[in-house]
PDB file of C-alpha atoms in Angstrom:
ATOM      1  CA  MET A   1     -12.855 -45.022 -43.918  1.00 57.00           C
ATOM      2  CA  ASN A   2      -9.723 -46.922 -42.825  1.00 59.00           C
ATOM      3  CA  LYS A   3      -7.538 -44.733 -45.052  1.00 62.00           C
ATOM      4  CA  LEU A   4      -8.993 -41.617 -43.453  1.00 53.00           C
ATOM      5  CA  ILE A   5      -8.191 -42.915 -39.965  1.00 54.00           C
ATOM      6  CA  TYR A   6      -4.584 -43.643 -40.970  1.00 53.00           C
ATOM      7  CA  PHE A   7      -4.350 -40.126 -42.356  1.00 52.00           C
ATOM      8  CA  ILE A   8      -5.832 -38.371 -39.311  1.00 56.00           C
ATOM      9  CA  LEU A   9      -4.269 -40.542 -36.577  1.00 46.00           C
ATOM     10  CA  PRO A  10      -0.690 -39.176 -36.930  1.00 56.00           C
ATOM     11  CA  PHE A  11      -1.964 -35.607 -36.631  1.00 48.00           C
ATOM     12  CA  LEU A  12      -3.935 -36.451 -33.504  1.00 47.00           C
ATOM     13  CA  LEU A  13      -0.910 -38.146 -31.934  1.00 46.00           C
ATOM     14  CA  LEU A  14       1.308 -35.215 -32.833  1.00 46.00           C
ATOM     15  CA  GLY A  15      -1.199 -32.823 -31.279  1.00 53.00           C
ATOM     16  CA  CYS A  16      -1.244 -34.872 -28.077  1.00 46.00           C
ATOM     17  CA  LEU A  17       2.543 -34.933 -27.897  1.00 41.00           C
ATOM     18  CA  ILE A  18       2.811 -31.187 -28.369  1.00 49.00           C
ATOM     19  CA  SER A  19       0.162 -30.424 -25.766  1.00 50.00           C
ATOM     20  CA  CYS A  20       1.749 -32.805 -23.233  1.00 49.00           C
ATOM     21  CA  ASP A  21       5.225 -31.357 -23.676  1.00 47.00           C
ATOM     22  CA  SER A  22       6.670 -30.518 -20.290  1.00 50.00           C
ATOM     23  CA  SER A  23       9.104 -27.676 -20.391  1.00 54.00           C
ATOM     24  CA  GLY A  24      12.174 -28.326 -18.278  1.00 58.00           C
ATOM     25  CA  ASP A  25      12.585 -24.626 -17.509  1.00 68.00           C
ATOM     26  CA  GLU A  26      11.070 -24.831 -14.032  1.00 78.00           C
ATOM     27  CA  ASP A  27      13.435 -24.541 -11.108  1.00 83.00           C
ATOM     28  CA  PRO A  28      12.720 -27.118  -8.355  1.00 88.00           C
ATOM     29  CA  LEU A  29      13.632 -24.477  -5.751  1.00 93.00           C
ATOM     30  CA  ASP A  30      10.666 -22.326  -6.847  1.00 94.00           C
ATOM     31  CA  VAL A  31       8.511 -24.277  -4.390  1.00 95.00           C
ATOM     32  CA  PHE A  32      10.589 -22.989  -1.479  1.00 96.00           C
ATOM     33  CA  ARG A  33      10.663 -19.483  -2.926  1.00 96.00           C
ATOM     34  CA  GLU A  34       6.861 -19.466  -3.145  1.00 96.00           C
ATOM     35  CA  ILE A  35       6.444 -20.757   0.417  1.00 96.00           C
ATOM     36  CA  ALA A  36       8.743 -18.005   1.680  1.00 97.00           C
ATOM     37  CA  TYR A  37       7.070 -15.340  -0.482  1.00 97.00           C
ATOM     38  CA  ASN A  38       3.614 -16.255   0.844  1.00 97.00           C
ATOM     39  CA  SER A  39       4.869 -15.670   4.395  1.00 97.00           C
ATOM     40  CA  LEU A  40       5.735 -12.031   3.652  1.00 96.00           C
ATOM     41  CA  THR A  41       3.422  -9.230   4.702  1.00 96.00           C
ATOM     42  CA  VAL A  42       1.935  -6.839   2.166  1.00 96.00           C
ATOM     43  CA  ALA A  43       4.326  -4.128   3.371  1.00 95.00           C
ATOM     44  CA  GLU A  44       7.327  -6.437   2.911  1.00 95.00           C
ATOM     45  CA  LYS A  45       6.169  -7.471  -0.564  1.00 95.00           C
ATOM     46  CA  SER A  46       5.836  -3.821  -1.582  1.00 95.00           C
ATOM     47  CA  THR A  47       9.554  -3.238  -0.886  1.00 95.00           C
ATOM     48  CA  LEU A  48      10.842  -6.114  -3.016  1.00 96.00           C
ATOM     49  CA  VAL A  49      13.202  -5.049  -5.789  1.00 95.00           C
ATOM     50  CA  ASP A  50      11.875  -7.756  -8.106  1.00 91.00           C
ATOM     51  CA  GLN A  51       8.174  -8.491  -7.650  1.00 88.00           C
ATOM     52  CA  ASP A  52       8.614 -11.999  -9.110  1.00 92.00           C
ATOM     53  CA  PHE A  53       9.308 -14.380  -6.228  1.00 93.00           C
ATOM     54  CA  ARG A  54      11.364 -16.596  -8.569  1.00 93.00           C
ATOM     55  CA  ALA A  55      14.159 -13.995  -8.451  1.00 94.00           C
ATOM     56  CA  ALA A  56      14.871 -14.752  -4.787  1.00 96.00           C
ATOM     57  CA  GLU A  57      18.142 -16.430  -3.906  1.00 96.00           C
ATOM     58  CA  VAL A  58      17.925 -19.894  -2.306  1.00 97.00           C
ATOM     59  CA  THR A  59      20.802 -21.492  -0.411  1.00 96.00           C
ATOM     60  CA  ALA A  60      21.239 -24.481   1.869  1.00 95.00           C
ATOM     61  CA  TRP A  61      20.842 -23.740   5.570  1.00 95.00           C
ATOM     62  CA  VAL A  62      21.465 -25.690   8.765  1.00 93.00           C
ATOM     63  CA  ASP A  63      19.571 -28.897   9.619  1.00 93.00           C
ATOM     64  CA  GLY A  64      18.531 -29.453   5.987  1.00 94.00           C
ATOM     65  CA  TYR A  65      16.556 -26.234   5.767  1.00 97.00           C
ATOM     66  CA  TYR A  66      16.730 -23.690   2.941  1.00 97.00           C
ATOM     67  CA  LEU A  67      17.349 -19.965   3.270  1.00 97.00           C
ATOM     68  CA  VAL A  68      15.395 -17.771   0.845  1.00 97.00           C
ATOM     69  CA  VAL A  69      16.716 -14.212   0.467  1.00 97.00           C
ATOM     70  CA  PHE A  70      14.592 -11.418  -0.994  1.00 97.00           C
ATOM     71  CA  ARG A  71      16.309  -8.201  -2.069  1.00 97.00           C
ATOM     72  CA  THR A  72      14.437  -5.036  -1.085  1.00 96.00           C
ATOM     73  CA  THR A  73      14.644  -1.309  -1.593  1.00 95.00           C
ATOM     74  CA  GLU A  74      15.593  -1.081   2.086  1.00 95.00           C
ATOM     75  CA  ASP A  75      18.659  -3.356   1.898  1.00 94.00           C
ATOM     76  CA  ALA A  76      21.051  -0.478   2.543  1.00 94.00           C
ATOM     77  CA  THR A  77      19.442   0.324   5.889  1.00 95.00           C
ATOM     78  CA  LEU A  78      17.643  -2.828   7.020  1.00 95.00           C
ATOM     79  CA  GLY A  79      19.210  -5.598   4.923  1.00 94.00           C
ATOM     80  CA  PRO A  80      17.415  -8.205   2.818  1.00 97.00           C
ATOM     81  CA  ILE A  81      14.436 -10.248   3.981  1.00 97.00           C
ATOM     82  CA  ARG A  82      15.608 -13.761   4.905  1.00 97.00           C
ATOM     83  CA  VAL A  83      13.189 -16.636   5.383  1.00 98.00           C
ATOM     84  CA  VAL A  84      14.075 -20.174   6.519  1.00 98.00           C
ATOM     85  CA  VAL A  85      11.967 -22.942   4.931  1.00 97.00           C
ATOM     86  CA  ASP A  86      11.657 -26.591   5.990  1.00 96.00           C
ATOM     87  CA  PRO A  87      11.623 -28.603   2.724  1.00 95.00           C
ATOM     88  CA  THR A  88      10.210 -31.721   4.346  1.00 94.00           C
ATOM     89  CA  ARG A  89       7.101 -30.121   5.814  1.00 95.00           C
ATOM     90  CA  GLY A  90       6.881 -27.278   3.279  1.00 94.00           C
ATOM     91  CA  VAL A  91       6.531 -24.582   5.931  1.00 96.00           C
ATOM     92  CA  VAL A  92       8.369 -21.472   7.056  1.00 97.00           C
ATOM     93  CA  VAL A  93      10.488 -22.178  10.102  1.00 97.00           C
ATOM     94  CA  GLU A  94      11.342 -18.562  10.849  1.00 96.00           C
ATOM     95  CA  LYS A  95      12.009 -15.128   9.425  1.00 96.00           C
ATOM     96  CA  LEU A  96      15.474 -13.994  10.395  1.00 96.00           C
ATOM     97  CA  THR A  97      15.967 -10.504  11.758  1.00 91.00           C
ATOM     98  CA  ARG A  98      17.213  -7.990   9.258  1.00 89.00           C
ATOM     99  CA  PRO A  99      20.815  -7.032  10.150  1.00 75.00           C
TER     100      PRO A  99
END
């Protein structure tokens, strides 16, 4: 019985390690992108060039806020959708007017 445990134990540990593997592919700014994306209306979401919110551009903004920019099919006439996010509270501060 002891020999069987020593034989099976490495496979169980290997299985646990593989299942607990955390992929480092996640972008920490995706949290702010998702907060901004959830603030968009259905009509705004329907005009996005890339329907995946992770494609939005995130840059630093004033007072420690982040600016999330969504490209739309209406950029030529209305400009992109720009949303300011407060990283501390995890909320949208404002949607900037489209230039």
